[in-house]
PDB file of C-alpha atoms in Angstrom:
ATOM      1  CA  UNK C 237       2.802  40.849  -2.081  1.00  0.00           C
ATOM      2  CA  UNK C 238      -0.322  43.549  -3.280  1.00  0.00           C
ATOM      3  CA  UNK C 239      -2.856  41.333  -1.405  1.00  0.00           C
ATOM      4  CA  UNK C 240      -1.271  41.093   1.695  1.00  0.00           C
ATOM      5  CA  UNK C 241      -0.866  44.772   2.003  1.00  0.00           C
ATOM      6  CA  UNK C 242      -4.058  45.812   0.885  1.00  0.00           C
ATOM      7  CA  UNK C 243      -6.741  43.236   1.898  1.00  0.00           C
ATOM      8  CA  UNK C 244      -6.929  43.982   5.641  1.00  0.00           C
ATOM      9  CA  UNK C 245      -7.828  47.670   4.620  1.00  0.00           C
ATOM     10  CA  UNK C 246     -10.380  46.301   2.096  1.00  0.00           C
ATOM     11  CA  UNK C 247     -11.835  43.916   4.889  1.00  0.00           C
ATOM     12  CA  UNK C 248     -12.083  46.350   7.213  1.00  0.00           C
ATOM     13  CA  UNK C 249     -13.503  48.743   5.145  1.00  0.00           C
ATOM     14  CA  UNK C 250     -16.341  45.957   4.037  1.00  0.00           C
ATOM     15  CA  UNK C 251     -19.811  45.850   5.519  1.00  0.00           C
ATOM     16  CA  UNK C 252     -20.257  42.396   5.641  1.00  0.00           C
ATOM     17  CA  UNK C 253     -18.602  39.172   3.929  1.00  0.00           C
ATOM     18  CA  UNK C 254     -20.299  36.140   1.940  1.00  0.00           C
ATOM     19  CA  UNK C 255     -17.980  33.058   2.409  1.00  0.00           C
ATOM     20  CA  UNK C 256     -17.977  29.739   0.208  1.00  0.00           C
ATOM     21  CA  UNK C 257     -16.722  27.834   3.007  1.00  0.00           C
ATOM     22  CA  UNK C 258     -16.914  27.770   7.124  1.00  0.00           C
ATOM     23  CA  UNK C 259     -13.253  27.660   7.229  1.00  0.00           C
ATOM     24  CA  UNK C 260     -13.054  30.943   5.378  1.00  0.00           C
ATOM     25  CA  UNK C 261     -15.766  32.111   7.839  1.00  0.00           C
ATOM     26  CA  UNK C 262     -13.414  31.283  10.757  1.00  0.00           C
ATOM     27  CA  UNK C 263     -10.597  33.355   9.203  1.00  0.00           C
ATOM     28  CA  UNK C 264     -12.669  36.584   8.637  1.00  0.00           C
ATOM     29  CA  UNK C 265     -14.446  36.535  12.169  1.00  0.00           C
ATOM     30  CA  UNK C 266     -11.477  38.955  13.498  1.00  0.00           C
ATOM     31  CA  UNK C 267     -12.906  41.641  11.275  1.00  0.00           C
ATOM     32  CA  UNK C 268     -16.325  41.622  13.933  1.00  0.00           C
ATOM     33  CA  UNK C 269     -18.533  42.352  10.910  1.00  0.00           C
ATOM     34  CA  UNK C 270     -21.773  40.286   9.601  1.00  0.00           C
ATOM     35  CA  UNK C 271     -20.818  36.866   8.008  1.00  0.00           C
ATOM     36  CA  UNK C 272     -22.925  34.412   6.022  1.00  0.00           C
ATOM     37  CA  UNK C 273     -21.496  31.355   4.393  1.00  0.00           C
ATOM     38  CA  UNK C 274     -22.978  30.103   0.864  1.00  0.00           C
ATOM     39  CA  UNK C 275     -21.422  27.144  -0.645  1.00  0.00           C
ATOM     40  CA  UNK C 276     -20.844  27.222  -4.599  1.00  0.00           C
ATOM     41  CA  UNK C 277     -24.158  26.368  -6.654  1.00  0.00           C
ATOM     42  CA  UNK C 278     -25.267  25.242  -9.800  1.00  0.00           C
ATOM     43  CA  UNK C 279     -28.183  26.152 -11.981  1.00  0.00           C
ATOM     44  CA  UNK C 280     -31.371  23.918 -11.841  1.00  0.00           C
ATOM     45  CA  UNK C 281     -31.537  24.518 -15.632  1.00  0.00           C
ATOM     46  CA  UNK C 282     -28.832  22.056 -16.369  1.00  0.00           C
ATOM     47  CA  UNK C 283     -30.446  19.254 -18.235  1.00  0.00           C
ATOM     48  CA  UNK C 284     -31.437  16.093 -16.389  1.00  0.00           C
ATOM     49  CA  UNK C 285     -30.601  12.604 -17.604  1.00  0.00           C
ATOM     50  CA  UNK C 286     -32.392   9.419 -17.564  1.00  0.00           C
ATOM     51  CA  UNK C 287     -29.727   6.978 -16.148  1.00  0.00           C
ATOM     52  CA  UNK C 288     -29.631   3.332 -17.615  1.00  0.00           C
ATOM     53  CA  UNK C 289     -27.222   1.646 -15.320  1.00  0.00           C
ATOM     54  CA  UNK C 290     -25.591  -1.668 -16.626  1.00  0.00           C
ATOM     55  CA  UNK C 291     -26.704  -4.591 -14.740  1.00  0.00           C
ATOM     56  CA  UNK C 292     -23.683  -6.692 -14.703  1.00  0.00           C
ATOM     57  CA  UNK C 293     -20.987  -4.058 -13.771  1.00  0.00           C
ATOM     58  CA  UNK C 294     -20.354  -0.928 -11.562  1.00  0.00           C
ATOM     59  CA  UNK C 295     -19.178   2.153 -13.208  1.00  0.00           C
ATOM     60  CA  UNK C 296     -17.936   5.211 -11.203  1.00  0.00           C
ATOM     61  CA  UNK C 297     -17.641   8.401 -12.818  1.00  0.00           C
ATOM     62  CA  UNK C 298     -14.945  11.318 -11.975  1.00  0.00           C
ATOM     63  CA  UNK C 299     -14.702  14.748 -13.424  1.00  0.00           C
ATOM     64  CA  UNK C 300     -11.665  16.748 -12.896  1.00  0.00           C
ATOM     65  CA  UNK C 301      -8.676  18.457 -14.530  1.00  0.00           C
ATOM     66  CA  UNK C 302      -4.896  17.458 -15.025  1.00  0.00           C
ATOM     67  CA  UNK C 303      -2.156  18.265 -12.552  1.00  0.00           C
ATOM     68  CA  UNK C 304      -4.333  18.998  -9.890  1.00  0.00           C
ATOM     69  CA  UNK C 305      -2.993  16.928  -6.714  1.00  0.00           C
ATOM     70  CA  UNK C 306      -6.175  17.998  -4.532  1.00  0.00           C
ATOM     71  CA  UNK C 307      -8.233  15.533  -6.813  1.00  0.00           C
ATOM     72  CA  UNK C 308      -6.534  12.760  -5.804  1.00  0.00           C
ATOM     73  CA  UNK C 309      -6.629  11.064  -9.346  1.00  0.00           C
ATOM     74  CA  UNK C 310      -3.516   9.333  -8.085  1.00  0.00           C
ATOM     75  CA  UNK C 311      -6.079   7.579  -5.488  1.00  0.00           C
ATOM     76  CA  UNK C 312      -8.621   6.802  -8.038  1.00  0.00           C
ATOM     77  CA  UNK C 313      -5.855   4.597  -9.756  1.00  0.00           C
ATOM     78  CA  UNK C 314      -5.281   2.972  -6.602  1.00  0.00           C
ATOM     79  CA  UNK C 315      -8.753   2.236  -5.870  1.00  0.00           C
ATOM     80  CA  UNK C 316      -8.892   1.022  -9.615  1.00  0.00           C
ATOM     81  CA  UNK C 317      -5.995  -1.329  -9.043  1.00  0.00           C
ATOM     82  CA  UNK C 318      -7.568  -2.957  -6.007  1.00  0.00           C
ATOM     83  CA  UNK C 319     -11.240  -3.237  -7.423  1.00  0.00           C
ATOM     84  CA  UNK C 320     -10.583  -4.698 -10.704  1.00  0.00           C
ATOM     85  CA  UNK C 321     -14.411  -5.581 -11.336  1.00  0.00           C
ATOM     86  CA  UNK C 322     -15.555  -1.730 -11.127  1.00  0.00           C
ATOM     87  CA  UNK C 323     -14.779   0.461 -14.186  1.00  0.00           C
ATOM     88  CA  UNK C 324     -13.893   4.112 -13.490  1.00  0.00           C
ATOM     89  CA  UNK C 325     -14.410   6.609 -16.252  1.00  0.00           C
ATOM     90  CA  UNK C 326     -12.019   9.904 -15.853  1.00  0.00           C
ATOM     91  CA  UNK C 327     -13.444  13.170 -17.782  1.00  0.00           C
ATOM     92  CA  UNK C 328     -11.151  15.842 -17.888  1.00  0.00           C
ATOM     93  CA  UNK C 329      -7.921  13.566 -17.603  1.00  0.00           C
ATOM     94  CA  UNK C 330      -6.072  12.306 -20.514  1.00  0.00           C
ATOM     95  CA  UNK C 331      -3.138   9.924 -18.915  1.00  0.00           C
ATOM     96  CA  UNK C 332      -2.766   6.273 -19.270  1.00  0.00           C
ATOM     97  CA  UNK C 333      -2.290   4.555 -15.916  1.00  0.00           C
ATOM     98  CA  UNK C 334      -1.907   1.327 -17.458  1.00  0.00           C
ATOM     99  CA  UNK C 335      -5.194  -0.202 -15.968  1.00  0.00           C
ATOM    100  CA  UNK C 336      -7.692  -2.338 -17.982  1.00  0.00           C
ATOM    101  CA  UNK C 337     -10.537  -0.881 -15.920  1.00  0.00           C
ATOM    102  CA  UNK C 338      -9.741   2.746 -15.905  1.00  0.00           C
ATOM    103  CA  UNK C 339     -10.822   4.581 -19.210  1.00  0.00           C
ATOM    104  CA  UNK C 340      -9.937   8.622 -19.605  1.00  0.00           C
ATOM    105  CA  UNK C 341     -11.549  10.863 -21.942  1.00  0.00           C
ATOM    106  CA  UNK C 342      -9.631  14.335 -21.797  1.00  0.00           C
ATOM    107  CA  UNK C 343     -11.894  17.113 -21.711  1.00  0.00           C
ATOM    108  CA  UNK C 344     -15.655  16.608 -22.976  1.00  0.00           C
ATOM    109  CA  UNK C 345     -18.442  19.124 -23.816  1.00  0.00           C
ATOM    110  CA  UNK C 346     -21.579  18.417 -21.878  1.00  0.00           C
ATOM    111  CA  UNK C 347     -23.229  16.704 -24.433  1.00  0.00           C
ATOM    112  CA  UNK C 348     -20.629  13.877 -24.673  1.00  0.00           C
ATOM    113  CA  UNK C 349     -20.074  13.789 -20.772  1.00  0.00           C
ATOM    114  CA  UNK C 350     -23.843  13.027 -20.243  1.00  0.00           C
ATOM    115  CA  UNK C 351     -23.450   9.950 -22.263  1.00  0.00           C
ATOM    116  CA  UNK C 352     -21.141   8.731 -19.605  1.00  0.00           C
ATOM    117  CA  UNK C 353     -23.381   9.997 -16.498  1.00  0.00           C
ATOM    118  CA  UNK C 354     -26.014   8.148 -18.030  1.00  0.00           C
ATOM    119  CA  UNK C 355     -24.460   4.281 -17.345  1.00  0.00           C
ATOM    120  CA  UNK C 356     -22.726   5.649 -14.188  1.00  0.00           C
ATOM    121  CA  UNK C 357     -23.609   4.117 -10.634  1.00  0.00           C
ATOM    122  CA  UNK C 358     -21.546   6.463  -8.446  1.00  0.00           C
ATOM    123  CA  UNK C 359     -19.485   9.357  -8.891  1.00  0.00           C
ATOM    124  CA  UNK C 360     -15.901  10.309  -6.882  1.00  0.00           C
ATOM    125  CA  UNK C 361     -15.317  13.677  -5.576  1.00  0.00           C
ATOM    126  CA  UNK C 362     -12.300  15.348  -4.366  1.00  0.00           C
ATOM    127  CA  UNK C 363     -10.251  12.790  -2.201  1.00  0.00           C
ATOM    128  CA  UNK C 364      -6.876  14.792  -1.575  1.00  0.00           C
ATOM    129  CA  UNK C 365      -7.876  18.246  -0.617  1.00  0.00           C
ATOM    130  CA  UNK C 366      -5.320  17.780   2.613  1.00  0.00           C
ATOM    131  CA  UNK C 367      -2.644  18.531   0.047  1.00  0.00           C
ATOM    132  CA  UNK C 368      -3.967  21.798  -0.306  1.00  0.00           C
ATOM    133  CA  UNK C 369      -4.044  22.547   3.587  1.00  0.00           C
ATOM    134  CA  UNK C 370      -8.003  22.523   3.449  1.00  0.00           C
ATOM    135  CA  UNK C 371     -10.916  20.323   4.831  1.00  0.00           C
ATOM    136  CA  UNK C 372     -14.117  22.089   3.692  1.00  0.00           C
ATOM    137  CA  UNK C 373     -14.897  22.775  -0.075  1.00  0.00           C
ATOM    138  CA  UNK C 374     -18.057  22.917  -2.186  1.00  0.00           C
ATOM    139  CA  UNK C 375     -17.000  21.607  -5.441  1.00  0.00           C
ATOM    140  CA  UNK C 376     -19.329  22.297  -8.482  1.00  0.00           C
ATOM    141  CA  UNK C 377     -18.543  18.901 -10.029  1.00  0.00           C
ATOM    142  CA  UNK C 378     -20.227  17.169  -6.952  1.00  0.00           C
ATOM    143  CA  UNK C 379     -23.192  19.355  -7.191  1.00  0.00           C
ATOM    144  CA  UNK C 380     -23.626  18.204 -10.974  1.00  0.00           C
ATOM    145  CA  UNK C 381     -23.112  14.701  -9.780  1.00  0.00           C
ATOM    146  CA  UNK C 382     -25.762  14.967  -7.266  1.00  0.00           C
ATOM    147  CA  UNK C 383     -28.023  17.146  -9.715  1.00  0.00           C
ATOM    148  CA  UNK C 384     -27.877  13.846 -12.363  1.00  0.00           C
ATOM    149  CA  UNK C 385     -29.018  11.533  -9.428  1.00  0.00           C
ATOM    150  CA  UNK C 386     -25.676   9.999  -8.877  1.00  0.00           C
ATOM    151  CA  UNK C 387     -24.477   8.963  -4.915  1.00  0.00           C
ATOM    152  CA  UNK C 388     -20.958  10.535  -4.462  1.00  0.00           C
ATOM    153  CA  UNK C 389     -17.633   9.536  -2.641  1.00  0.00           C
ATOM    154  CA  UNK C 390     -15.818  12.609  -1.162  1.00  0.00           C
ATOM    155  CA  UNK C 391     -12.609  12.914   0.977  1.00  0.00           C
ATOM    156  CA  UNK C 392     -13.468  16.443   2.943  1.00  0.00           C
ATOM    157  CA  UNK C 393     -16.325  18.371   4.292  1.00  0.00           C
ATOM    158  CA  UNK C 394     -18.728  19.640   1.903  1.00  0.00           C
ATOM    159  CA  UNK C 395     -20.266  22.938   3.002  1.00  0.00           C
ATOM    160  CA  UNK C 396     -23.798  22.284   1.826  1.00  0.00           C
ATOM    161  CA  UNK C 397     -23.479  18.786   3.785  1.00  0.00           C
ATOM    162  CA  UNK C 398     -21.221  19.539   6.754  1.00  0.00           C
ATOM    163  CA  UNK C 399     -24.183  19.133   9.662  1.00  0.00           C
ATOM    164  CA  UNK C 400     -25.815  16.491   7.807  1.00  0.00           C
ATOM    165  CA  UNK C 401     -25.705  12.610   7.111  1.00  0.00           C
ATOM    166  CA  UNK C 402     -26.913  11.425   3.947  1.00  0.00           C
ATOM    167  CA  UNK C 403     -26.968   7.852   2.210  1.00  0.00           C
ATOM    168  CA  UNK C 404     -26.301   9.129  -0.777  1.00  0.00           C
ATOM    169  CA  UNK C 405     -23.035  10.693   0.392  1.00  0.00           C
ATOM    170  CA  UNK C 406     -19.870   8.421   1.758  1.00  0.00           C
ATOM    171  CA  UNK C 407     -17.375  10.847   3.338  1.00  0.00           C
ATOM    172  CA  UNK C 408     -14.212   9.223   3.952  1.00  0.00           C
ATOM    173  CA  UNK C 409     -11.457  10.763   6.253  1.00  0.00           C
ATOM    174  CA  UNK C 410      -9.185  13.727   4.399  1.00  0.00           C
ATOM    175  CA  UNK C 411      -5.918  12.043   5.041  1.00  0.00           C
ATOM    176  CA  UNK C 412      -3.522  10.662   2.482  1.00  0.00           C
ATOM    177  CA  UNK C 413      -4.225   6.999   3.321  1.00  0.00           C
ATOM    178  CA  UNK C 414      -8.058   7.590   3.239  1.00  0.00           C
ATOM    179  CA  UNK C 415      -8.984   5.131   0.218  1.00  0.00           C
ATOM    180  CA  UNK C 416      -6.289   2.687   1.290  1.00  0.00           C
ATOM    181  CA  UNK C 417      -7.843   2.661   4.716  1.00  0.00           C
ATOM    182  CA  UNK C 418     -11.258   2.570   3.615  1.00  0.00           C
ATOM    183  CA  UNK C 419     -11.445   0.080   0.496  1.00  0.00           C
ATOM    184  CA  UNK C 420     -14.438  -2.236   1.748  1.00  0.00           C
ATOM    185  CA  UNK C 421     -16.400   0.513   2.783  1.00  0.00           C
ATOM    186  CA  UNK C 422     -16.168   2.316  -0.559  1.00  0.00           C
ATOM    187  CA  UNK C 423     -16.969  -0.663  -2.340  1.00  0.00           C
ATOM    188  CA  UNK C 424     -19.900  -1.325  -0.501  1.00  0.00           C
ATOM    189  CA  UNK C 425     -20.901   2.139  -0.805  1.00  0.00           C
ATOM    190  CA  UNK C 426     -20.549   1.579  -4.613  1.00  0.00           C
ATOM    191  CA  UNK C 427     -22.253  -1.828  -4.523  1.00  0.00           C
ATOM    192  CA  UNK C 428     -25.432  -0.142  -2.415  1.00  0.00           C
ATOM    193  CA  UNK C 429     -25.553   2.605  -4.702  1.00  0.00           C
ATOM    194  CA  UNK C 430     -26.278   0.767  -7.988  1.00  0.00           C
ATOM    195  CA  UNK C 431     -29.602   1.435  -9.425  1.00  0.00           C
ATOM    196  CA  UNK C 432     -30.101   4.482  -6.826  1.00  0.00           C
ATOM    197  CA  UNK C 433     -31.040   7.924  -7.957  1.00  0.00           C
ATOM    198  CA  UNK C 434     -30.906  10.810  -5.460  1.00  0.00           C
ATOM    199  CA  UNK C 435     -33.912  12.636  -4.683  1.00  0.00           C
ATOM    200  CA  UNK C 436     -34.129  15.890  -5.873  1.00  0.00           C
ATOM    201  CA  UNK C 437     -36.061  17.219  -2.638  1.00  0.00           C
ATOM    202  CA  UNK C 438     -32.760  16.232  -0.879  1.00  0.00           C
ATOM    203  CA  UNK C 439     -30.652  18.514  -2.834  1.00  0.00           C
ATOM    204  CA  UNK C 440     -32.646  21.674  -3.467  1.00  0.00           C
ATOM    205  CA  UNK C 441     -30.493  23.595  -1.390  1.00  0.00           C
ATOM    206  CA  UNK C 442     -27.390  23.155  -3.929  1.00  0.00           C
ATOM    207  CA  UNK C 443     -29.073  25.553  -6.705  1.00  0.00           C
ATOM    208  CA  UNK C 444     -28.477  28.891  -7.298  1.00  0.00           C
ATOM    209  CA  UNK C 445     -32.272  29.457  -6.951  1.00  0.00           C
ATOM    210  CA  UNK C 446     -32.144  28.674  -3.317  1.00  0.00           C
ATOM    211  CA  UNK C 447     -28.404  30.373  -2.632  1.00  0.00           C
ATOM    212  CA  UNK C 448     -29.417  33.625  -3.997  1.00  0.00           C
ATOM    213  CA  UNK C 449     -32.363  34.009  -1.869  1.00  0.00           C
ATOM    214  CA  UNK C 450     -29.932  33.842   1.016  1.00  0.00           C
ATOM    215  CA  UNK C 451     -27.370  35.930  -0.362  1.00  0.00           C
ATOM    216  CA  UNK C 452     -29.715  38.880  -1.544  1.00  0.00           C
ATOM    217  CA  UNK C 453     -31.723  38.746   1.860  1.00  0.00           C
ATOM    218  CA  UNK C 454     -28.116  39.167   3.467  1.00  0.00           C
ATOM    219  CA  UNK C 455     -27.062  42.190   1.351  1.00  0.00           C
ATOM    220  CA  UNK C 456     -30.703  43.609   2.016  1.00  0.00           C
ATOM    221  CA  UNK C 457     -30.232  43.534   5.867  1.00  0.00           C
ATOM    222  CA  UNK C 458     -26.619  45.213   5.329  1.00  0.00           C
ATOM    223  CA  UNK C 459     -28.223  47.909   3.486  1.00  0.00           C
ATOM    224  CA  UNK C 460     -30.689  49.051   5.839  1.00  0.00           C
TER     225      UNK C 460
END
């Protein structure tokens, strides 16, 4: 209630806005102030890994938290039930779906989850953002996947790739039946991704080092 009563006053007093999605930018435009959209980023100091994929299997990894419906973990379980020859490794999730090709690890520190990243072929991002009535986001986990060189499957518009088509990102519709309706497409992407590593020069814009330049330049112009 306090937020609803006061945010209009605060926003009207602001000299400009930095939003993390273009969706939020549209909501802020009514204040007629300068705006820049800069999605979430990660540090380029995160250690890189030497991935050693297993020739005879496809391994998919997901990093998330329990009880977050917008992650779409239930959709990953459905995907696993339809793709029994793909192994799914869920970090941060500790329930048991009763599927032989699903491995849940609960929360892991960086050193331990990197060991899973090393043999993974593809990563899975958020698949049910529609459950939050959102269509766009810039999740940190997807940036980490890309940093580690993993191609990704997502079910939303990613702020840093909203106007770009990349072979290392499979974007399926942001709908409740997105996985069900795209099983073959997802599997083909997983097969195609095996042994592939995302080139660093394709993702330089996901790091703080690039994002902060834009943010500070924007602040500097507002202060003139």
